């Protein structure tokens, strides 16, 4: 999984720093701006670093995802994460790759997600309709889309999801989707 985490993940101070940094950019004073919350400029940038780096070169945030997923599901899940801070005020996004045990049809996956509680399916790429932070902010849903099979392995699924982590929570979203896949595998 790769996560794209909003400035709000760093609290009110993170959101304020992004807004102030954008204001400095538009005032042509970005070179005078001093970051206090983020280790680098977040405005018009992405930072592949959330929390501190650990001895294994993953960040504490990345290992938190791995450990919490196993804890919540009561199972060791082979999971690797890359967490990236993005210049978005609210709502975290995730690009998720899932390896399943049997072949599946994409439409079958869409139908499961379409009927799942707290999930809204937005998956019409022909009309540029897919989940984005601007859609999920201030809602209690996880928006899922960009559902597709892997190009090389029929048992790998890719999807993109987004939710307002202030209202729903990143771990809750990942767990909801994982639970649906566990049901699907039965």
mmCIF file of C-alpha atoms in Angstrom:
data_model
loop_
_atom_site.group_PDB
_atom_site.id
_atom_site.type_symbol
_atom_site.label_atom_id
_atom_site.label_comp_id
_atom_site.label_asym_id
_atom_site.label_seq_id
_atom_site.Cartn_x
_atom_site.Cartn_y
_atom_site.Cartn_z
ATOM 1 C CA UNK A 1 0.000 0.000 0.000
ATOM 2 C CA UNK A 2 1.094 3.537 -0.662
ATOM 3 C CA UNK A 3 -0.612 6.234 1.352
ATOM 4 C CA UNK A 4 -0.960 9.868 0.429
ATOM 5 C CA UNK A 5 -1.582 11.619 3.719
ATOM 6 C CA UNK A 6 -3.006 15.106 4.083
ATOM 7 C CA UNK A 7 -1.465 17.903 6.131
ATOM 8 C CA UNK A 8 -4.238 17.400 8.710
ATOM 9 C CA UNK A 9 -2.503 14.155 9.686
ATOM 10 C CA UNK A 10 -0.010 16.437 11.431
ATOM 11 C CA UNK A 11 -2.835 18.238 13.237
ATOM 12 C CA UNK A 12 -4.028 21.817 13.092
ATOM 13 C CA UNK A 13 -0.431 23.028 12.962
ATOM 14 C CA UNK A 14 0.213 20.992 9.818
ATOM 15 C CA UNK A 15 -2.830 22.439 8.079
ATOM 16 C CA UNK A 16 -1.852 25.976 9.085
ATOM 17 C CA UNK A 17 1.708 25.473 7.848
ATOM 18 C CA UNK A 18 0.468 24.304 4.433
ATOM 19 C CA UNK A 19 -1.921 27.275 4.109
ATOM 20 C CA UNK A 20 0.773 29.750 5.178
ATOM 21 C CA UNK A 21 3.313 28.166 2.862
ATOM 22 C CA UNK A 22 0.893 28.412 -0.090
ATOM 23 C CA UNK A 23 0.290 32.066 0.773
ATOM 24 C CA UNK A 24 4.056 32.622 0.813
ATOM 25 C CA UNK A 25 4.315 30.926 -2.580
ATOM 26 C CA UNK A 26 1.667 33.175 -4.152
ATOM 27 C CA UNK A 27 3.295 36.249 -2.573
ATOM 28 C CA UNK A 28 6.630 35.171 -4.156
ATOM 29 C CA UNK A 29 8.117 34.828 -0.652
ATOM 30 C CA UNK A 30 8.509 31.050 -0.429
ATOM 31 C CA UNK A 31 12.273 31.432 -0.034
ATOM 32 C CA UNK A 32 11.590 33.342 3.204
ATOM 33 C CA UNK A 33 9.231 30.689 4.607
ATOM 34 C CA UNK A 34 10.490 28.531 7.479
ATOM 35 C CA UNK A 35 9.000 25.051 7.932
ATOM 36 C CA UNK A 36 8.354 24.091 11.543
ATOM 37 C CA UNK A 37 5.984 21.115 11.216
ATOM 38 C CA UNK A 38 7.239 19.338 8.095
ATOM 39 C CA UNK A 39 10.893 18.535 7.358
ATOM 40 C CA UNK A 40 10.629 20.077 3.872
ATOM 41 C CA UNK A 41 8.397 22.369 1.837
ATOM 42 C CA UNK A 42 4.973 20.696 1.508
ATOM 43 C CA UNK A 43 3.344 23.274 -0.773
ATOM 44 C CA UNK A 44 3.566 22.029 -4.376
ATOM 45 C CA UNK A 45 5.615 19.060 -3.188
ATOM 46 C CA UNK A 46 5.271 15.558 -1.736
ATOM 47 C CA UNK A 47 7.371 14.243 1.135
ATOM 48 C CA UNK A 48 7.948 10.458 1.292
ATOM 49 C CA UNK A 49 8.546 10.674 5.041
ATOM 50 C CA UNK A 50 5.980 10.684 7.861
ATOM 51 C CA UNK A 51 7.223 10.371 11.451
ATOM 52 C CA UNK A 52 10.746 9.124 12.231
ATOM 53 C CA UNK A 53 12.814 6.601 10.306
ATOM 54 C CA UNK A 54 13.480 3.289 12.061
ATOM 55 C CA UNK A 55 16.471 0.940 11.794
ATOM 56 C CA UNK A 56 14.773 -1.015 8.974
ATOM 57 C CA UNK A 57 14.523 2.215 6.875
ATOM 58 C CA UNK A 58 10.728 2.249 7.169
ATOM 59 C CA UNK A 59 9.138 5.110 9.064
ATOM 60 C CA UNK A 60 7.263 4.703 12.306
ATOM 61 C CA UNK A 61 4.034 5.550 10.402
ATOM 62 C CA UNK A 62 4.688 2.791 7.856
ATOM 63 C CA UNK A 63 5.373 0.201 10.546
ATOM 64 C CA UNK A 64 2.279 1.364 12.438
ATOM 65 C CA UNK A 65 0.192 0.427 9.395
ATOM 66 C CA UNK A 66 1.799 -3.014 9.214
ATOM 67 C CA UNK A 67 1.454 -3.718 12.938
ATOM 68 C CA UNK A 68 -2.091 -2.351 13.339
ATOM 69 C CA UNK A 69 -3.364 -4.336 10.360
ATOM 70 C CA UNK A 70 -2.042 -7.591 11.827
ATOM 71 C CA UNK A 71 -3.350 -6.681 15.279
ATOM 72 C CA UNK A 72 -6.852 -5.817 14.077
ATOM 73 C CA UNK A 73 -7.156 -8.867 11.807
ATOM 74 C CA UNK A 74 -5.514 -11.208 14.357
ATOM 75 C CA UNK A 75 -3.318 -12.506 11.566
ATOM 76 C CA UNK A 76 0.130 -11.767 10.212
ATOM 77 C CA UNK A 77 -0.544 -10.051 6.919
ATOM 78 C CA UNK A 78 2.348 -9.669 4.460
ATOM 79 C CA UNK A 79 2.084 -5.919 4.141
ATOM 80 C CA UNK A 80 4.544 -3.257 3.139
ATOM 81 C CA UNK A 81 3.739 0.443 3.200
ATOM 82 C CA UNK A 82 5.120 3.679 1.843
ATOM 83 C CA UNK A 83 3.585 6.750 3.492
ATOM 84 C CA UNK A 84 3.810 10.085 1.704
ATOM 85 C CA UNK A 85 2.729 13.526 2.961
ATOM 86 C CA UNK A 86 0.899 15.426 0.212
ATOM 87 C CA UNK A 87 -0.205 19.081 -0.060
ATOM 88 C CA UNK A 88 -3.867 18.359 0.673
ATOM 89 C CA UNK A 89 -5.601 19.830 3.722
ATOM 90 C CA UNK A 90 -7.952 16.966 4.610
ATOM 91 C CA UNK A 91 -8.485 13.320 3.586
ATOM 92 C CA UNK A 92 -5.895 10.594 3.232
ATOM 93 C CA UNK A 93 -5.675 8.459 0.094
ATOM 94 C CA UNK A 94 -4.300 4.966 -0.464
ATOM 95 C CA UNK A 95 -3.225 3.038 -3.536
ATOM 96 C CA UNK A 96 -3.736 -0.598 -2.532
ATOM 97 C CA UNK A 97 -2.548 -3.806 -4.144
ATOM 98 C CA UNK A 98 -4.130 -7.039 -2.914
ATOM 99 C CA UNK A 99 -3.100 -10.580 -3.834
ATOM 100 C CA UNK A 100 -6.017 -13.015 -3.563
ATOM 101 C CA UNK A 101 -6.184 -16.808 -3.617
ATOM 102 C CA UNK A 102 -8.527 -17.260 -6.580
ATOM 103 C CA UNK A 103 -9.267 -15.561 -9.865
ATOM 104 C CA UNK A 104 -11.865 -12.811 -9.731
ATOM 105 C CA UNK A 105 -13.853 -10.598 -12.027
ATOM 106 C CA UNK A 106 -13.502 -6.845 -11.570
ATOM 107 C CA UNK A 107 -17.265 -6.378 -11.824
ATOM 108 C CA UNK A 108 -17.710 -8.875 -8.965
ATOM 109 C CA UNK A 109 -15.384 -6.750 -6.813
ATOM 110 C CA UNK A 110 -17.282 -3.598 -7.755
ATOM 111 C CA UNK A 111 -20.573 -5.235 -6.770
ATOM 112 C CA UNK A 112 -19.214 -6.264 -3.354
ATOM 113 C CA UNK A 113 -17.935 -2.755 -2.697
ATOM 114 C CA UNK A 114 -21.110 -1.139 -4.079
ATOM 115 C CA UNK A 115 -23.105 -3.028 -1.402
ATOM 116 C CA UNK A 116 -20.635 -2.607 1.464
ATOM 117 C CA UNK A 117 -21.581 -0.373 4.393
ATOM 118 C CA UNK A 118 -19.761 2.958 4.670
ATOM 119 C CA UNK A 119 -18.196 2.543 1.215
ATOM 120 C CA UNK A 120 -19.085 4.584 -1.847
ATOM 121 C CA UNK A 121 -17.975 3.224 -5.182
ATOM 122 C CA UNK A 122 -16.776 5.858 -7.663
ATOM 123 C CA UNK A 123 -15.275 3.974 -10.559
ATOM 124 C CA UNK A 124 -16.108 5.396 -13.974
ATOM 125 C CA UNK A 125 -12.749 6.221 -15.532
ATOM 126 C CA UNK A 126 -14.279 6.891 -18.956
ATOM 127 C CA UNK A 127 -15.957 9.936 -17.377
ATOM 128 C CA UNK A 128 -13.010 10.831 -15.102
ATOM 129 C CA UNK A 129 -14.975 9.760 -12.028
ATOM 130 C CA UNK A 130 -12.846 8.297 -9.243
ATOM 131 C CA UNK A 131 -12.132 8.965 -5.553
ATOM 132 C CA UNK A 132 -10.362 12.188 -4.605
ATOM 133 C CA UNK A 133 -9.829 14.050 -1.318
ATOM 134 C CA UNK A 134 -12.135 16.868 -2.403
ATOM 135 C CA UNK A 135 -15.001 14.359 -2.582
ATOM 136 C CA UNK A 136 -14.410 12.693 0.774
ATOM 137 C CA UNK A 137 -13.666 15.702 2.971
ATOM 138 C CA UNK A 138 -16.341 16.217 5.635
ATOM 139 C CA UNK A 139 -18.037 12.868 4.938
ATOM 140 C CA UNK A 140 -18.170 9.572 6.825
ATOM 141 C CA UNK A 141 -17.543 7.326 3.824
ATOM 142 C CA UNK A 142 -14.589 5.589 2.269
ATOM 143 C CA UNK A 143 -14.616 6.225 -1.473
ATOM 144 C CA UNK A 144 -13.180 3.429 -3.629
ATOM 145 C CA UNK A 145 -12.384 3.307 -7.322
ATOM 146 C CA UNK A 146 -9.730 2.743 -10.005
ATOM 147 C CA UNK A 147 -10.456 -0.972 -9.530
ATOM 148 C CA UNK A 148 -8.490 -3.132 -11.938
ATOM 149 C CA UNK A 149 -6.654 -6.414 -12.348
ATOM 150 C CA UNK A 150 -2.899 -6.474 -12.481
ATOM 151 C CA UNK A 151 -1.369 -6.557 -15.963
ATOM 152 C CA UNK A 152 0.709 -9.644 -15.187
ATOM 153 C CA UNK A 153 -1.013 -11.614 -12.419
ATOM 154 C CA UNK A 154 -4.724 -12.550 -12.571
ATOM 155 C CA UNK A 155 -4.849 -12.849 -8.776
ATOM 156 C CA UNK A 156 -3.734 -9.297 -8.034
ATOM 157 C CA UNK A 157 -6.186 -6.448 -7.635
ATOM 158 C CA UNK A 158 -5.358 -2.738 -7.573
ATOM 159 C CA UNK A 159 -7.634 -0.027 -6.224
ATOM 160 C CA UNK A 160 -7.559 3.510 -4.886
ATOM 161 C CA UNK A 161 -9.448 4.743 -1.845
ATOM 162 C CA UNK A 162 -9.816 8.006 -0.004
ATOM 163 C CA UNK A 163 -11.523 9.075 3.209
ATOM 164 C CA UNK A 164 -11.546 11.997 5.598
ATOM 165 C CA UNK A 165 -9.199 10.617 8.230
ATOM 166 C CA UNK A 166 -10.388 13.206 10.730
ATOM 167 C CA UNK A 167 -13.919 11.745 10.541
ATOM 168 C CA UNK A 168 -13.307 8.112 9.602
ATOM 169 C CA UNK A 169 -9.669 7.219 10.249
ATOM 170 C CA UNK A 170 -7.101 5.640 7.980
ATOM 171 C CA UNK A 171 -6.934 2.344 9.864
ATOM 172 C CA UNK A 172 -10.724 2.004 9.803
ATOM 173 C CA UNK A 173 -10.744 2.342 6.016
ATOM 174 C CA UNK A 174 -8.055 -0.259 5.444
ATOM 175 C CA UNK A 175 -9.749 -2.666 7.846
ATOM 176 C CA UNK A 176 -13.165 -2.269 6.205
ATOM 177 C CA UNK A 177 -11.715 -3.111 2.827
ATOM 178 C CA UNK A 178 -9.647 -5.998 4.201
ATOM 179 C CA UNK A 179 -12.725 -7.451 5.914
ATOM 180 C CA UNK A 180 -14.611 -7.344 2.641
ATOM 181 C CA UNK A 181 -11.786 -9.235 0.989
ATOM 182 C CA UNK A 182 -11.751 -11.834 3.745
ATOM 183 C CA UNK A 183 -15.486 -12.378 3.180
ATOM 184 C CA UNK A 184 -14.880 -12.538 -0.551
ATOM 185 C CA UNK A 185 -12.226 -15.243 -0.146
ATOM 186 C CA UNK A 186 -14.571 -17.591 1.780
#
